[in-house]
Amino acid sequence: MLLVVVMFRFAETATTDRSGRLALSAVIDSYRQVLTHPVSLPFILVGAAGGATVFAYVTGASLFFVGAVGLRPEQYGLIFSACSGAVMVGAFLDGQLGRRGVESARMLATGLTLSAAASTALLAMTLAGWMPTSLVVALLMAVALGFGFSVPNVMSATMQRLPEIAGAVSAAAGSIQLTAGAISSGLVALRFDGRTALSMTAVMAATSLLALVLYLLVARPAERRLPSQTIDPGVAVRSPTKS
């Protein structure tokens, strides 16, 4: 239905580029620019680590709540819905704060820190053998809230340096994030012991901390070193930034 509406109710506003950008060499060069860019690549990795955290939760939560705790599927469905709602709330709050002039860097750091803190707390609770369902759900929602808060800023920072090849940037970021998510999901499923949430919380803590460290020690310093108007060698495009 959406495809039909777009086809007949929306006109293309972009100028058609007939310069051969769909040639194989041009496509390869676009991906080369993305994967070697000193700012975009680190932010892609930050987003991939953050996405891996969420994929670990998606795989492990059902195994834990239904398989270990013994909740009914409809009960777990409410938990999953609540966490999905938390992602949307985070994205909504990010947009509202952005309109009020809050820096993108501050919101991104806040979201990553929230996810890392909640994931680490879940791991500590798992190791201590103390996993009250209501608190576990609250912490999972905090992880989801942090993800919703940070992911728009990650994508903005990833794309704003290479706006002329935004499609390649988006494709590369999505592919790397899904690959990282598949790996984290596989680890959670393979290491699930049938009794605890250790595989889930361990992977969540590791990937969320990795995302935070990559941002603070790699992506953010690279962003500060490279002026925001520098997009690519030989191309200078001014791009607004909140960072």
PDB file of C-alpha atoms in Angstrom:
ATOM      1  CA  MET A   1       0.000   0.000   0.000  1.00  0.00           C
ATOM      2  CA  LEU A   2       2.833   2.374   0.849  1.00  0.00           C
ATOM      3  CA  LEU A   3       4.543   1.595  -2.453  1.00  0.00           C
ATOM      4  CA  VAL A   4       1.364   2.422  -4.390  1.00  0.00           C
ATOM      5  CA  VAL A   5       0.885   5.685  -2.495  1.00  0.00           C
ATOM      6  CA  VAL A   6       4.495   6.739  -3.106  1.00  0.00           C
ATOM      7  CA  MET A   7       4.341   5.808  -6.778  1.00  0.00           C
ATOM      8  CA  PHE A   8       1.217   7.819  -7.528  1.00  0.00           C
ATOM      9  CA  ARG A   9       1.138  10.585  -4.920  1.00  0.00           C
ATOM     10  CA  PHE A  10       4.768  11.669  -4.575  1.00  0.00           C
ATOM     11  CA  ALA A  11       6.953  13.158  -7.255  1.00  0.00           C
ATOM     12  CA  GLU A  12      10.740  12.828  -7.304  1.00  0.00           C
ATOM     13  CA  THR A  13      12.351  16.123  -6.272  1.00  0.00           C
ATOM     14  CA  ALA A  14      15.988  15.127  -6.717  1.00  0.00           C
ATOM     15  CA  THR A  15      17.739  16.056  -9.936  1.00  0.00           C
ATOM     16  CA  THR A  16      18.518  12.966 -11.979  1.00  0.00           C
ATOM     17  CA  ASP A  17      22.247  12.357 -12.142  1.00  0.00           C
ATOM     18  CA  ARG A  18      23.212  10.813 -15.471  1.00  0.00           C
ATOM     19  CA  SER A  19      26.960  10.921 -14.825  1.00  0.00           C
ATOM     20  CA  GLY A  20      27.304   7.169 -14.459  1.00  0.00           C
ATOM     21  CA  ARG A  21      27.166   6.918 -10.673  1.00  0.00           C
ATOM     22  CA  LEU A  22      25.616   3.468 -10.976  1.00  0.00           C
ATOM     23  CA  ALA A  23      28.648   2.170 -12.838  1.00  0.00           C
ATOM     24  CA  LEU A  24      30.482  -0.544 -10.918  1.00  0.00           C
ATOM     25  CA  SER A  25      33.607   1.555 -10.513  1.00  0.00           C
ATOM     26  CA  ALA A  26      31.579   4.466  -9.119  1.00  0.00           C
ATOM     27  CA  VAL A  27      29.748   2.212  -6.674  1.00  0.00           C
ATOM     28  CA  ILE A  28      33.005   0.660  -5.469  1.00  0.00           C
ATOM     29  CA  ASP A  29      34.556   4.109  -5.083  1.00  0.00           C
ATOM     30  CA  SER A  30      31.567   5.295  -3.040  1.00  0.00           C
ATOM     31  CA  TYR A  31      31.939   2.411  -0.611  1.00  0.00           C
ATOM     32  CA  ARG A  32      35.686   2.997  -0.469  1.00  0.00           C
ATOM     33  CA  GLN A  33      35.073   6.586   0.572  1.00  0.00           C
ATOM     34  CA  VAL A  34      32.659   5.481   3.285  1.00  0.00           C
ATOM     35  CA  LEU A  35      34.860   2.716   4.683  1.00  0.00           C
ATOM     36  CA  THR A  36      37.984   4.879   4.776  1.00  0.00           C
ATOM     37  CA  HIS A  37      36.457   8.145   5.971  1.00  0.00           C
ATOM     38  CA  PRO A  38      38.035   9.236   9.279  1.00  0.00           C
ATOM     39  CA  VAL A  39      34.702  10.338  10.786  1.00  0.00           C
ATOM     40  CA  SER A  40      31.945   8.353   9.094  1.00  0.00           C
ATOM     41  CA  LEU A  41      33.560   4.943   9.646  1.00  0.00           C
ATOM     42  CA  PRO A  42      34.019   5.363  13.425  1.00  0.00           C
ATOM     43  CA  PHE A  43      30.398   6.438  13.774  1.00  0.00           C
ATOM     44  CA  ILE A  44      29.289   3.449  11.700  1.00  0.00           C
ATOM     45  CA  LEU A  45      31.154   1.228  14.160  1.00  0.00           C
ATOM     46  CA  VAL A  46      29.530   3.002  17.100  1.00  0.00           C
ATOM     47  CA  GLY A  47      26.119   2.384  15.558  1.00  0.00           C
ATOM     48  CA  ALA A  48      26.991  -1.247  14.845  1.00  0.00           C
ATOM     49  CA  ALA A  49      28.009  -1.865  18.465  1.00  0.00           C
ATOM     50  CA  GLY A  50      24.852  -0.157  19.702  1.00  0.00           C
ATOM     51  CA  GLY A  51      22.747  -2.202  17.305  1.00  0.00           C
ATOM     52  CA  ALA A  52      24.455  -5.391  18.478  1.00  0.00           C
ATOM     53  CA  THR A  53      23.309  -4.562  22.014  1.00  0.00           C
ATOM     54  CA  VAL A  54      19.698  -4.383  20.892  1.00  0.00           C
ATOM     55  CA  PHE A  55      19.971  -7.580  18.828  1.00  0.00           C
ATOM     56  CA  ALA A  56      21.371  -9.384  21.869  1.00  0.00           C
ATOM     57  CA  TYR A  57      18.343  -8.229  23.866  1.00  0.00           C
ATOM     58  CA  VAL A  58      15.895  -9.237  21.128  1.00  0.00           C
ATOM     59  CA  THR A  59      17.331 -12.758  20.977  1.00  0.00           C
ATOM     60  CA  GLY A  60      18.023 -13.279  24.667  1.00  0.00           C
ATOM     61  CA  ALA A  61      14.944 -11.746  26.255  1.00  0.00           C
ATOM     62  CA  SER A  62      12.546 -14.323  24.848  1.00  0.00           C
ATOM     63  CA  LEU A  63      14.908 -17.171  25.763  1.00  0.00           C
ATOM     64  CA  PHE A  64      15.167 -15.879  29.322  1.00  0.00           C
ATOM     65  CA  PHE A  65      11.631 -14.736  30.073  1.00  0.00           C
ATOM     66  CA  VAL A  66       9.825 -17.613  28.354  1.00  0.00           C
ATOM     67  CA  GLY A  67      12.413 -20.385  28.524  1.00  0.00           C
ATOM     68  CA  ALA A  68      13.935 -19.731  31.955  1.00  0.00           C
ATOM     69  CA  VAL A  69      11.492 -17.594  33.952  1.00  0.00           C
ATOM     70  CA  GLY A  70       8.427 -19.342  32.537  1.00  0.00           C
ATOM     71  CA  LEU A  71       6.368 -16.345  31.434  1.00  0.00           C
ATOM     72  CA  ARG A  72       3.587 -16.967  28.970  1.00  0.00           C
ATOM     73  CA  PRO A  73       4.212 -15.735  25.415  1.00  0.00           C
ATOM     74  CA  GLU A  74       1.559 -13.026  25.781  1.00  0.00           C
ATOM     75  CA  GLN A  75       3.276 -11.766  28.937  1.00  0.00           C
ATOM     76  CA  TYR A  76       6.587 -11.589  27.125  1.00  0.00           C
ATOM     77  CA  GLY A  77       4.818  -9.810  24.272  1.00  0.00           C
ATOM     78  CA  LEU A  78       3.918  -6.986  26.663  1.00  0.00           C
ATOM     79  CA  ILE A  79       7.552  -6.706  27.756  1.00  0.00           C
ATOM     80  CA  PHE A  80       8.754  -6.604  24.163  1.00  0.00           C
ATOM     81  CA  SER A  81       6.158  -3.954  23.326  1.00  0.00           C
ATOM     82  CA  ALA A  82       7.227  -1.853  26.301  1.00  0.00           C
ATOM     83  CA  CYS A  83      10.861  -1.950  25.179  1.00  0.00           C
ATOM     84  CA  SER A  84       9.873  -1.067  21.612  1.00  0.00           C
ATOM     85  CA  GLY A  85       7.888   1.854  23.001  1.00  0.00           C
ATOM     86  CA  ALA A  86      10.969   2.951  24.951  1.00  0.00           C
ATOM     87  CA  VAL A  87      12.963   3.156  21.706  1.00  0.00           C
ATOM     88  CA  MET A  88      10.286   5.413  20.210  1.00  0.00           C
ATOM     89  CA  VAL A  89      10.167   7.577  23.339  1.00  0.00           C
ATOM     90  CA  GLY A  90      13.946   7.982  23.175  1.00  0.00           C
ATOM     91  CA  ALA A  91      13.832   9.047  19.525  1.00  0.00           C
ATOM     92  CA  PHE A  92      10.978  11.453  20.279  1.00  0.00           C
ATOM     93  CA  LEU A  93      12.833  13.041  23.191  1.00  0.00           C
ATOM     94  CA  ASP A  94      15.942  13.358  21.058  1.00  0.00           C
ATOM     95  CA  GLY A  95      13.988  15.305  18.451  1.00  0.00           C
ATOM     96  CA  GLN A  96      12.417  17.581  21.048  1.00  0.00           C
ATOM     97  CA  LEU A  97      15.720  18.343  22.739  1.00  0.00           C
ATOM     98  CA  GLY A  98      17.385  18.933  19.383  1.00  0.00           C
ATOM     99  CA  ARG A  99      14.777  21.572  18.555  1.00  0.00           C
ATOM    100  CA  ARG A 100      15.613  23.239  21.857  1.00  0.00           C
ATOM    101  CA  GLY A 101      19.254  23.520  20.895  1.00  0.00           C
ATOM    102  CA  VAL A 102      20.733  20.645  22.891  1.00  0.00           C
ATOM    103  CA  GLU A 103      23.942  19.500  21.218  1.00  0.00           C
ATOM    104  CA  SER A 104      23.862  16.246  19.285  1.00  0.00           C
ATOM    105  CA  ALA A 105      27.117  15.140  20.914  1.00  0.00           C
ATOM    106  CA  ARG A 106      25.624  15.525  24.383  1.00  0.00           C
ATOM    107  CA  MET A 107      22.504  13.545  23.491  1.00  0.00           C
ATOM    108  CA  LEU A 108      24.554  10.812  21.856  1.00  0.00           C
ATOM    109  CA  ALA A 109      26.854  10.489  24.860  1.00  0.00           C
ATOM    110  CA  THR A 110      23.837  10.406  27.170  1.00  0.00           C
ATOM    111  CA  GLY A 111      22.103   7.659  25.195  1.00  0.00           C
ATOM    112  CA  LEU A 112      25.224   5.500  24.955  1.00  0.00           C
ATOM    113  CA  THR A 113      25.993   5.971  28.645  1.00  0.00           C
ATOM    114  CA  LEU A 114      22.451   5.041  29.648  1.00  0.00           C
ATOM    115  CA  SER A 115      22.531   1.847  27.569  1.00  0.00           C
ATOM    116  CA  ALA A 116      25.969   0.882  28.890  1.00  0.00           C
ATOM    117  CA  ALA A 117      25.052   1.553  32.522  1.00  0.00           C
ATOM    118  CA  ALA A 118      21.798  -0.415  32.312  1.00  0.00           C
ATOM    119  CA  SER A 119      23.465  -3.325  30.483  1.00  0.00           C
ATOM    120  CA  THR A 120      26.295  -3.465  33.002  1.00  0.00           C
ATOM    121  CA  ALA A 121      23.799  -3.446  35.858  1.00  0.00           C
ATOM    122  CA  LEU A 122      21.963  -6.370  34.231  1.00  0.00           C
ATOM    123  CA  LEU A 123      25.208  -8.319  33.963  1.00  0.00           C
ATOM    124  CA  ALA A 124      26.051  -7.644  37.619  1.00  0.00           C
ATOM    125  CA  MET A 125      22.576  -8.816  38.674  1.00  0.00           C
ATOM    126  CA  THR A 126      22.942 -11.971  36.580  1.00  0.00           C
ATOM    127  CA  LEU A 127      26.290 -12.805  38.161  1.00  0.00           C
ATOM    128  CA  ALA A 128      24.808 -12.180  41.609  1.00  0.00           C
ATOM    129  CA  GLY A 129      21.880 -14.486  40.842  1.00  0.00           C
ATOM    130  CA  TRP A 130      19.352 -11.757  41.648  1.00  0.00           C
ATOM    131  CA  MET A 131      16.993 -11.114  38.723  1.00  0.00           C
ATOM    132  CA  PRO A 132      13.617  -9.722  39.838  1.00  0.00           C
ATOM    133  CA  THR A 133      11.477  -9.580  36.727  1.00  0.00           C
ATOM    134  CA  SER A 134      10.189  -6.036  37.194  1.00  0.00           C
ATOM    135  CA  LEU A 135      13.701  -4.611  37.650  1.00  0.00           C
ATOM    136  CA  VAL A 136      15.060  -6.578  34.690  1.00  0.00           C
ATOM    137  CA  VAL A 137      12.265  -5.201  32.505  1.00  0.00           C
ATOM    138  CA  ALA A 138      12.947  -1.656  33.721  1.00  0.00           C
ATOM    139  CA  LEU A 139      16.640  -1.957  32.882  1.00  0.00           C
ATOM    140  CA  LEU A 140      15.895  -3.424  29.455  1.00  0.00           C
ATOM    141  CA  MET A 141      13.613  -0.474  28.814  1.00  0.00           C
ATOM    142  CA  ALA A 142      16.456   1.843  29.871  1.00  0.00           C
ATOM    143  CA  VAL A 143      18.733   0.157  27.317  1.00  0.00           C
ATOM    144  CA  ALA A 144      16.063   0.608  24.636  1.00  0.00           C
ATOM    145  CA  LEU A 145      15.513   4.243  25.663  1.00  0.00           C
ATOM    146  CA  GLY A 146      19.233   4.920  25.334  1.00  0.00           C
ATOM    147  CA  PHE A 147      19.282   3.298  21.908  1.00  0.00           C
ATOM    148  CA  GLY A 148      16.382   5.431  20.713  1.00  0.00           C
ATOM    149  CA  PHE A 149      18.115   8.484  22.133  1.00  0.00           C
ATOM    150  CA  SER A 150      21.445   7.818  20.441  1.00  0.00           C
ATOM    151  CA  VAL A 151      20.748   6.195  17.071  1.00  0.00           C
ATOM    152  CA  PRO A 152      19.410   9.331  15.282  1.00  0.00           C
ATOM    153  CA  ASN A 153      22.552  11.219  16.297  1.00  0.00           C
ATOM    154  CA  VAL A 154      24.802   8.369  15.177  1.00  0.00           C
ATOM    155  CA  MET A 155      23.166   8.351  11.740  1.00  0.00           C
ATOM    156  CA  SER A 156      23.345  12.134  11.498  1.00  0.00           C
ATOM    157  CA  ALA A 157      27.049  12.168  12.330  1.00  0.00           C
ATOM    158  CA  THR A 158      27.674   9.288   9.928  1.00  0.00           C
ATOM    159  CA  MET A 159      25.952  10.939   6.981  1.00  0.00           C
ATOM    160  CA  GLN A 160      26.702  14.633   7.349  1.00  0.00           C
ATOM    161  CA  ARG A 161      30.303  14.295   6.117  1.00  0.00           C
ATOM    162  CA  LEU A 162      29.344  12.481   2.912  1.00  0.00           C
ATOM    163  CA  PRO A 163      25.958  13.874   1.816  1.00  0.00           C
ATOM    164  CA  GLU A 164      26.724  13.413  -1.878  1.00  0.00           C
ATOM    165  CA  ILE A 165      26.836   9.607  -1.426  1.00  0.00           C
ATOM    166  CA  ALA A 166      24.228   9.292   1.318  1.00  0.00           C
ATOM    167  CA  GLY A 167      22.862   6.090  -0.220  1.00  0.00           C
ATOM    168  CA  ALA A 168      26.217   4.330   0.032  1.00  0.00           C
ATOM    169  CA  VAL A 169      26.677   5.608   3.585  1.00  0.00           C
ATOM    170  CA  SER A 170      23.258   4.319   4.612  1.00  0.00           C
ATOM    171  CA  ALA A 171      23.808   0.960   2.920  1.00  0.00           C
ATOM    172  CA  ALA A 172      27.231   0.462   4.483  1.00  0.00           C
ATOM    173  CA  ALA A 173      26.008   1.476   7.928  1.00  0.00           C
ATOM    174  CA  GLY A 174      22.977  -0.797   7.696  1.00  0.00           C
ATOM    175  CA  SER A 175      24.973  -3.773   6.440  1.00  0.00           C
ATOM    176  CA  ILE A 176      27.629  -3.462   9.136  1.00  0.00           C
ATOM    177  CA  GLN A 177      25.033  -2.974  11.864  1.00  0.00           C
ATOM    178  CA  LEU A 178      23.013  -6.012  10.747  1.00  0.00           C
ATOM    179  CA  THR A 179      26.162  -8.115  10.532  1.00  0.00           C
ATOM    180  CA  ALA A 180      27.153  -7.099  14.060  1.00  0.00           C
ATOM    181  CA  GLY A 181      23.605  -7.815  15.199  1.00  0.00           C
ATOM    182  CA  ALA A 182      23.626 -11.257  13.618  1.00  0.00           C
ATOM    183  CA  ILE A 183      26.892 -12.084  15.369  1.00  0.00           C
ATOM    184  CA  SER A 184      25.642 -10.900  18.764  1.00  0.00           C
ATOM    185  CA  SER A 185      22.353 -12.769  18.310  1.00  0.00           C
ATOM    186  CA  GLY A 186      24.211 -15.943  17.426  1.00  0.00           C
ATOM    187  CA  LEU A 187      26.454 -15.664  20.476  1.00  0.00           C
ATOM    188  CA  VAL A 188      23.463 -15.179  22.779  1.00  0.00           C
ATOM    189  CA  ALA A 189      21.610 -18.175  21.350  1.00  0.00           C
ATOM    190  CA  LEU A 190      24.654 -20.457  21.292  1.00  0.00           C
ATOM    191  CA  ARG A 191      25.697 -19.666  24.851  1.00  0.00           C
ATOM    192  CA  PHE A 192      22.222 -19.709  26.440  1.00  0.00           C
ATOM    193  CA  ASP A 193      22.329 -22.196  29.308  1.00  0.00           C
ATOM    194  CA  GLY A 194      18.571 -22.630  29.672  1.00  0.00           C
ATOM    195  CA  ARG A 195      18.572 -21.225  33.213  1.00  0.00           C
ATOM    196  CA  THR A 196      20.013 -17.705  33.321  1.00  0.00           C
ATOM    197  CA  ALA A 197      20.260 -14.544  31.243  1.00  0.00           C
ATOM    198  CA  LEU A 198      24.068 -14.595  31.311  1.00  0.00           C
ATOM    199  CA  SER A 199      24.577 -14.952  27.574  1.00  0.00           C
ATOM    200  CA  MET A 200      22.251 -12.027  26.907  1.00  0.00           C
ATOM    201  CA  THR A 201      23.528  -9.678  29.616  1.00  0.00           C
ATOM    202  CA  ALA A 202      27.191 -10.456  28.932  1.00  0.00           C
ATOM    203  CA  VAL A 203      26.875  -9.660  25.227  1.00  0.00           C
ATOM    204  CA  MET A 204      24.759  -6.579  25.948  1.00  0.00           C
ATOM    205  CA  ALA A 205      27.292  -5.239  28.456  1.00  0.00           C
ATOM    206  CA  ALA A 206      30.243  -5.916  26.147  1.00  0.00           C
ATOM    207  CA  THR A 207      28.705  -4.339  23.056  1.00  0.00           C
ATOM    208  CA  SER A 208      27.198  -1.317  24.834  1.00  0.00           C
ATOM    209  CA  LEU A 209      30.504  -0.549  26.549  1.00  0.00           C
ATOM    210  CA  LEU A 210      32.264  -0.987  23.199  1.00  0.00           C
ATOM    211  CA  ALA A 211      29.892   1.534  21.606  1.00  0.00           C
ATOM    212  CA  LEU A 212      30.570   4.059  24.364  1.00  0.00           C
ATOM    213  CA  VAL A 213      34.352   3.587  24.215  1.00  0.00           C
ATOM    214  CA  LEU A 214      34.399   3.830  20.415  1.00  0.00           C
ATOM    215  CA  TYR A 215      32.476   7.083  20.601  1.00  0.00           C
ATOM    216  CA  LEU A 216      34.511   8.707  23.360  1.00  0.00           C
ATOM    217  CA  LEU A 217      37.965   7.565  22.237  1.00  0.00           C
ATOM    218  CA  VAL A 218      37.661   7.256  18.454  1.00  0.00           C
ATOM    219  CA  ALA A 219      34.620   8.872  16.831  1.00  0.00           C
ATOM    220  CA  ARG A 220      34.377  12.044  18.916  1.00  0.00           C
ATOM    221  CA  PRO A 221      38.097  12.931  18.683  1.00  0.00           C
ATOM    222  CA  ALA A 222      38.007  12.307  14.917  1.00  0.00           C
ATOM    223  CA  GLU A 223      34.971  14.568  14.603  1.00  0.00           C
ATOM    224  CA  ARG A 224      36.773  17.347  16.455  1.00  0.00           C
ATOM    225  CA  ARG A 225      39.888  17.040  14.300  1.00  0.00           C
ATOM    226  CA  LEU A 226      38.048  17.251  10.979  1.00  0.00           C
ATOM    227  CA  PRO A 227      36.206  20.535  10.260  1.00  0.00           C
ATOM    228  CA  SER A 228      32.514  19.954   9.656  1.00  0.00           C
ATOM    229  CA  GLN A 229      32.556  21.510   6.191  1.00  0.00           C
ATOM    230  CA  THR A 230      35.178  19.049   4.927  1.00  0.00           C
ATOM    231  CA  ILE A 231      33.275  16.277   3.223  1.00  0.00           C
ATOM    232  CA  ASP A 232      35.759  14.489   1.036  1.00  0.00           C
ATOM    233  CA  PRO A 233      39.078  15.293  -0.666  1.00  0.00           C
ATOM    234  CA  GLY A 234      38.464  17.886  -3.325  1.00  0.00           C
ATOM    235  CA  VAL A 235      34.839  18.446  -2.287  1.00  0.00           C
ATOM    236  CA  ALA A 236      33.792  21.144   0.169  1.00  0.00           C
ATOM    237  CA  VAL A 237      30.123  21.208   1.119  1.00  0.00           C
ATOM    238  CA  ARG A 238      28.830  23.136   4.071  1.00  0.00           C
ATOM    239  CA  SER A 239      26.653  20.921   6.224  1.00  0.00           C
ATOM    240  CA  PRO A 240      24.867  22.141   9.360  1.00  0.00           C
ATOM    241  CA  THR A 241      25.850  20.348  12.544  1.00  0.00           C
ATOM    242  CA  LYS A 242      24.741  20.416  16.170  1.00  0.00           C
ATOM    243  CA  SER A 243      27.937  18.744  17.394  1.00  0.00           C
TER     244      SER A 243
END
